[in-house]
mmCIF file of C-alpha atoms in Angstrom:
data_model
loop_
_atom_site.group_PDB
_atom_site.id
_atom_site.type_symbol
_atom_site.label_atom_id
_atom_site.label_comp_id
_atom_site.label_asym_id
_atom_site.label_seq_id
_atom_site.Cartn_x
_atom_site.Cartn_y
_atom_site.Cartn_z
ATOM 1 C CA UNK A 1 21.106 2.535 -65.494
ATOM 2 C CA UNK A 2 19.170 1.276 -68.506
ATOM 3 C CA UNK A 3 18.184 -2.102 -67.140
ATOM 4 C CA UNK A 4 15.052 -4.023 -67.946
ATOM 5 C CA UNK A 5 14.833 -7.288 -66.023
ATOM 6 C CA UNK A 6 12.904 -10.280 -67.335
ATOM 7 C CA UNK A 7 12.082 -13.515 -65.547
ATOM 8 C CA UNK A 8 12.337 -16.386 -66.069
ATOM 9 C CA UNK A 9 15.222 -16.607 -68.546
ATOM 10 C CA UNK A 10 13.954 -19.936 -69.882
ATOM 11 C CA UNK A 11 10.527 -21.548 -69.769
ATOM 12 C CA UNK A 12 9.266 -24.889 -71.031
ATOM 13 C CA UNK A 13 5.535 -25.460 -70.973
ATOM 14 C CA UNK A 14 2.970 -27.863 -72.304
ATOM 15 C CA UNK A 15 0.042 -26.770 -74.430
ATOM 16 C CA UNK A 16 -2.376 -27.044 -71.485
ATOM 17 C CA UNK A 17 -0.246 -25.123 -68.985
ATOM 18 C CA UNK A 18 -0.744 -21.601 -67.690
ATOM 19 C CA UNK A 19 2.401 -19.566 -67.060
ATOM 20 C CA UNK A 20 3.426 -15.918 -66.780
ATOM 21 C CA UNK A 21 6.388 -13.896 -67.955
ATOM 22 C CA UNK A 22 7.503 -10.950 -65.858
ATOM 23 C CA UNK A 23 9.275 -7.717 -66.680
ATOM 24 C CA UNK A 24 10.493 -4.931 -64.414
ATOM 25 C CA UNK A 25 12.155 -1.553 -64.951
ATOM 26 C CA UNK A 26 13.171 1.185 -62.538
ATOM 27 C CA UNK A 27 14.061 3.928 -65.006
ATOM 28 C CA UNK A 28 10.817 5.826 -64.488
ATOM 29 C CA UNK A 29 9.695 4.908 -67.984
ATOM 30 C CA UNK A 30 5.955 5.162 -68.646
ATOM 31 C CA UNK A 31 5.728 2.962 -71.750
ATOM 32 C CA UNK A 32 6.353 -0.758 -71.721
ATOM 33 C CA UNK A 33 6.312 -3.254 -74.572
ATOM 34 C CA UNK A 34 6.124 -6.953 -75.338
ATOM 35 C CA UNK A 35 7.823 -8.329 -78.436
ATOM 36 C CA UNK A 36 8.105 -11.810 -79.908
ATOM 37 C CA UNK A 37 11.242 -12.787 -81.790
ATOM 38 C CA UNK A 38 11.739 -15.908 -83.890
ATOM 39 C CA UNK A 39 15.182 -17.112 -84.932
ATOM 40 C CA UNK A 40 16.950 -14.912 -87.499
ATOM 41 C CA UNK A 41 14.069 -12.438 -87.553
ATOM 42 C CA UNK A 42 13.719 -8.970 -85.998
ATOM 43 C CA UNK A 43 11.460 -8.494 -82.966
ATOM 44 C CA UNK A 44 7.741 -8.252 -83.692
ATOM 45 C CA UNK A 45 5.645 -5.921 -81.568
ATOM 46 C CA UNK A 46 2.827 -7.560 -79.607
ATOM 47 C CA UNK A 47 1.564 -5.046 -77.049
ATOM 48 C CA UNK A 48 2.263 -1.514 -75.839
ATOM 49 C CA UNK A 49 1.282 -0.076 -72.484
ATOM 50 C CA UNK A 50 1.361 3.676 -72.051
ATOM 51 C CA UNK A 51 0.839 5.069 -68.559
ATOM 52 C CA UNK A 52 -0.350 1.620 -67.464
ATOM 53 C CA UNK A 53 -3.056 1.454 -70.120
ATOM 54 C CA UNK A 54 -3.002 -0.853 -73.110
ATOM 55 C CA UNK A 55 -2.505 1.396 -76.118
ATOM 56 C CA UNK A 56 -1.531 -1.054 -78.867
ATOM 57 C CA UNK A 57 -2.481 -4.694 -79.432
ATOM 58 C CA UNK A 58 -1.062 -5.957 -82.687
ATOM 59 C CA UNK A 59 -3.882 -8.470 -83.224
ATOM 60 C CA UNK A 60 -2.270 -10.942 -80.871
ATOM 61 C CA UNK A 61 -4.224 -14.181 -80.158
ATOM 62 C CA UNK A 62 -6.112 -14.195 -76.873
ATOM 63 C CA UNK A 63 -3.943 -16.995 -75.509
ATOM 64 C CA UNK A 64 -1.503 -14.144 -74.751
ATOM 65 C CA UNK A 65 -2.841 -11.793 -72.084
ATOM 66 C CA UNK A 66 -0.806 -8.752 -70.990
ATOM 67 C CA UNK A 67 -1.105 -7.008 -67.660
ATOM 68 C CA UNK A 68 0.496 -3.853 -66.283
ATOM 69 C CA UNK A 69 0.023 -3.828 -62.477
ATOM 70 C CA UNK A 70 1.989 -0.585 -62.052
ATOM 71 C CA UNK A 71 4.372 1.674 -63.932
ATOM 72 C CA UNK A 72 7.388 -0.549 -63.206
ATOM 73 C CA UNK A 73 5.931 -3.980 -63.900
ATOM 74 C CA UNK A 74 4.632 -5.769 -66.958
ATOM 75 C CA UNK A 75 3.356 -9.333 -67.142
ATOM 76 C CA UNK A 76 2.458 -11.610 -70.021
ATOM 77 C CA UNK A 77 0.076 -14.408 -69.103
ATOM 78 C CA UNK A 78 0.227 -17.483 -71.302
ATOM 79 C CA UNK A 79 -2.480 -20.110 -71.677
ATOM 80 C CA UNK A 80 -3.090 -22.922 -74.150
ATOM 81 C CA UNK A 81 -0.119 -22.024 -76.288
ATOM 82 C CA UNK A 82 0.834 -23.782 -79.496
ATOM 83 C CA UNK A 83 4.279 -25.128 -80.464
ATOM 84 C CA UNK A 84 4.608 -22.307 -83.008
ATOM 85 C CA UNK A 85 4.530 -19.851 -80.094
ATOM 86 C CA UNK A 86 8.006 -21.032 -79.111
ATOM 87 C CA UNK A 87 10.229 -17.952 -79.406
ATOM 88 C CA UNK A 88 12.243 -15.350 -77.507
ATOM 89 C CA UNK A 89 9.871 -12.974 -75.731
ATOM 90 C CA UNK A 90 11.308 -9.533 -75.163
ATOM 91 C CA UNK A 91 10.184 -6.747 -72.888
ATOM 92 C CA UNK A 92 11.179 -3.140 -73.519
ATOM 93 C CA UNK A 93 10.509 0.229 -71.940
ATOM 94 C CA UNK A 94 10.744 3.856 -73.025
ATOM 95 C CA UNK A 95 10.285 7.290 -71.540
ATOM 96 C CA UNK A 96 7.017 8.135 -73.386
ATOM 97 C CA UNK A 97 6.632 11.679 -72.060
ATOM 98 C CA UNK A 98 7.513 14.332 -74.633
ATOM 99 C CA UNK A 99 10.915 13.043 -75.634
ATOM 100 C CA UNK A 100 12.184 10.443 -78.033
ATOM 101 C CA UNK A 101 10.702 7.010 -77.288
ATOM 102 C CA UNK A 102 13.998 5.196 -77.385
ATOM 103 C CA UNK A 103 13.328 1.636 -76.283
ATOM 104 C CA UNK A 104 15.559 -0.351 -73.972
ATOM 105 C CA UNK A 105 15.210 -4.112 -74.066
ATOM 106 C CA UNK A 106 15.529 -6.844 -71.511
ATOM 107 C CA UNK A 107 17.489 -10.045 -72.088
ATOM 108 C CA UNK A 108 14.327 -11.940 -72.949
ATOM 109 C CA UNK A 109 12.580 -15.148 -71.925
ATOM 110 C CA UNK A 110 13.228 -18.133 -74.179
ATOM 111 C CA UNK A 111 9.947 -20.039 -74.348
ATOM 112 C CA UNK A 112 9.550 -23.582 -75.583
ATOM 113 C CA UNK A 113 6.044 -25.013 -76.009
ATOM 114 C CA UNK A 114 5.877 -28.788 -76.166
ATOM 115 C CA UNK B 1 8.565 -2.528 -101.340
ATOM 116 C CA UNK B 2 9.624 -3.030 -97.728
ATOM 117 C CA UNK B 3 9.808 0.056 -95.519
ATOM 118 C CA UNK B 4 13.339 -0.906 -94.461
ATOM 119 C CA UNK B 5 15.955 -2.875 -96.356
ATOM 120 C CA UNK B 6 18.996 -4.347 -94.593
ATOM 121 C CA UNK B 7 21.441 -6.894 -96.008
ATOM 122 C CA UNK B 8 21.241 -10.063 -93.854
ATOM 123 C CA UNK B 9 24.911 -10.962 -94.346
ATOM 124 C CA UNK B 10 26.786 -12.690 -92.886
ATOM 125 C CA UNK B 11 29.497 -10.052 -93.094
ATOM 126 C CA UNK B 12 32.855 -11.604 -92.231
ATOM 127 C CA UNK B 13 35.861 -9.368 -91.480
ATOM 128 C CA UNK B 14 39.298 -9.874 -89.916
ATOM 129 C CA UNK B 15 39.953 -8.460 -86.473
ATOM 130 C CA UNK B 16 40.959 -4.800 -86.650
ATOM 131 C CA UNK B 17 39.049 -4.086 -89.860
ATOM 132 C CA UNK B 18 36.314 -1.487 -90.246
ATOM 133 C CA UNK B 19 32.803 -2.928 -90.284
ATOM 134 C CA UNK B 20 30.349 -1.028 -92.470
ATOM 135 C CA UNK B 21 26.623 -1.620 -92.069
ATOM 136 C CA UNK B 22 23.741 0.147 -93.724
ATOM 137 C CA UNK B 23 19.981 0.337 -94.109
ATOM 138 C CA UNK B 24 17.752 2.064 -96.593
ATOM 139 C CA UNK B 25 14.230 3.187 -95.780
ATOM 140 C CA UNK B 26 11.282 4.524 -97.709
ATOM 141 C CA UNK B 27 9.087 6.218 -95.064
ATOM 142 C CA UNK B 28 9.780 9.961 -94.857
ATOM 143 C CA UNK B 29 7.963 10.072 -91.515
ATOM 144 C CA UNK B 30 10.860 8.321 -89.774
ATOM 145 C CA UNK B 31 12.576 10.922 -87.646
ATOM 146 C CA UNK B 32 14.728 8.890 -85.254
ATOM 147 C CA UNK B 33 17.317 6.339 -86.274
ATOM 148 C CA UNK B 34 18.747 3.661 -84.045
ATOM 149 C CA UNK B 35 21.222 0.822 -84.116
ATOM 150 C CA UNK B 36 20.876 -2.154 -81.826
ATOM 151 C CA UNK B 37 23.356 -4.972 -81.295
ATOM 152 C CA UNK B 38 22.012 -8.411 -80.485
ATOM 153 C CA UNK B 39 24.115 -11.322 -79.349
ATOM 154 C CA UNK B 40 22.776 -14.820 -79.903
ATOM 155 C CA UNK B 41 19.872 -15.627 -77.586
ATOM 156 C CA UNK B 42 20.036 -12.206 -75.890
ATOM 157 C CA UNK B 43 17.920 -9.063 -76.094
ATOM 158 C CA UNK B 44 18.810 -6.157 -78.401
ATOM 159 C CA UNK B 45 21.187 -3.618 -76.849
ATOM 160 C CA UNK B 46 20.924 0.012 -77.938
ATOM 161 C CA UNK B 47 24.203 1.165 -79.459
ATOM 162 C CA UNK B 48 23.385 4.580 -80.844
ATOM 163 C CA UNK B 49 20.512 6.799 -81.842
ATOM 164 C CA UNK B 50 20.311 10.021 -83.790
ATOM 165 C CA UNK B 51 17.651 12.264 -85.270
ATOM 166 C CA UNK B 52 19.431 14.463 -87.749
ATOM 167 C CA UNK B 53 21.421 14.002 -90.895
ATOM 168 C CA UNK B 54 25.141 13.822 -90.331
ATOM 169 C CA UNK B 55 27.513 11.818 -88.204
ATOM 170 C CA UNK B 56 27.468 10.857 -84.548
ATOM 171 C CA UNK B 57 30.454 9.207 -82.918
ATOM 172 C CA UNK B 58 30.705 7.144 -79.748
ATOM 173 C CA UNK B 59 34.025 5.439 -79.142
ATOM 174 C CA UNK B 60 34.642 2.947 -81.966
ATOM 175 C CA UNK B 61 31.134 3.452 -83.370
ATOM 176 C CA UNK B 62 30.000 6.083 -85.877
ATOM 177 C CA UNK B 63 26.395 6.423 -86.990
ATOM 178 C CA UNK B 64 25.664 8.281 -90.189
ATOM 179 C CA UNK B 65 22.299 9.473 -91.458
ATOM 180 C CA UNK B 66 21.477 10.841 -94.903
ATOM 181 C CA UNK B 67 17.812 11.820 -94.853
ATOM 182 C CA UNK B 68 17.834 13.051 -98.436
ATOM 183 C CA UNK B 69 18.895 9.600 -99.656
ATOM 184 C CA UNK B 70 16.972 7.749 -96.922
ATOM 185 C CA UNK B 71 20.102 5.872 -95.975
ATOM 186 C CA UNK B 72 21.721 5.196 -92.613
ATOM 187 C CA UNK B 73 25.037 3.585 -91.783
ATOM 188 C CA UNK B 74 26.950 2.264 -88.814
ATOM 189 C CA UNK B 75 30.735 1.989 -88.861
ATOM 190 C CA UNK B 76 32.720 -0.017 -86.318
ATOM 191 C CA UNK B 77 36.432 0.805 -86.194
ATOM 192 C CA UNK B 78 39.127 -1.556 -84.951
ATOM 193 C CA UNK B 79 36.656 -4.431 -84.878
ATOM 194 C CA UNK B 80 37.036 -7.097 -82.208
ATOM 195 C CA UNK B 81 35.790 -10.710 -82.047
ATOM 196 C CA UNK B 82 33.406 -9.483 -79.321
ATOM 197 C CA UNK B 83 31.696 -7.342 -81.989
ATOM 198 C CA UNK B 84 30.425 -10.545 -83.609
ATOM 199 C CA UNK B 85 26.651 -10.203 -83.342
ATOM 200 C CA UNK B 86 23.550 -9.279 -85.317
ATOM 201 C CA UNK B 87 23.093 -5.545 -85.868
ATOM 202 C CA UNK B 88 19.569 -4.210 -86.257
ATOM 203 C CA UNK B 89 18.699 -0.810 -87.613
ATOM 204 C CA UNK B 90 15.461 0.640 -86.249
ATOM 205 C CA UNK B 91 13.332 3.644 -87.055
ATOM 206 C CA UNK B 92 10.831 5.738 -85.129
ATOM 207 C CA UNK B 93 8.308 8.380 -86.177
ATOM 208 C CA UNK B 94 8.085 11.648 -84.266
ATOM 209 C CA UNK B 95 6.006 11.223 -81.076
ATOM 210 C CA UNK B 96 5.521 7.570 -81.998
ATOM 211 C CA UNK B 97 6.429 4.429 -80.095
ATOM 212 C CA UNK B 98 6.304 1.749 -82.771
ATOM 213 C CA UNK B 99 9.776 0.741 -83.865
ATOM 214 C CA UNK B 100 10.272 -0.425 -87.421
ATOM 215 C CA UNK B 101 13.227 -2.800 -87.599
ATOM 216 C CA UNK B 102 15.439 -3.866 -90.434
ATOM 217 C CA UNK B 103 15.938 -7.602 -90.792
ATOM 218 C CA UNK B 104 19.376 -7.473 -89.138
ATOM 219 C CA UNK B 105 22.905 -8.049 -90.438
ATOM 220 C CA UNK B 106 24.971 -10.845 -88.923
ATOM 221 C CA UNK B 107 28.607 -9.803 -88.428
ATOM 222 C CA UNK B 108 31.513 -12.176 -87.806
ATOM 223 C CA UNK B 109 34.868 -10.743 -86.733
ATOM 224 C CA UNK B 110 37.571 -13.383 -87.079
ATOM 225 C CA UNK B 111 40.680 -13.315 -84.837
#
């Protein structure tokens, strides 16, 4: 089973709202990722958590706040977003320990900021 | 020069034809080579990965890597309309976890 589950599938929010995206995996993976994908572009890395610690932040604005409560869960807290933040947000996970860090992606959350 | 070059397409083929996709890369540190398939408005789905030069086959899919030329390919035999999607090549350094993606090639298989 290579399933990464993301909720919600769709989200519409105003610029003053606070919302959260959720991601869950039960593959025993110890690295989890957030990506942002705009139309007709490849995914862009935002954050990497390795063993529940933030290891990479690709200079993402502070209105995006990641959280990794445990090894199976990853959240992305959103606050005061801009319309240009509308995109498909993807979560991924990988093994991390010793082997190849092949990443498995979830179906994504389609976010619209009004 | 971009680290990865991938023709954006669209690549249109009749059903049953062989689809040929490729990417070139410039970073010799890339050790692992992946192909993802992405349907519209869905997340990327891992199709194949390999780490050595040569061919790897899985059903209708064959991945080919030529490290000396820094060139990877994906072939889809007996293409079906359900193969219509965007195909992303992706690269990984040894012990790394930052994927470098190509821009994606959009493929249309016409019935």
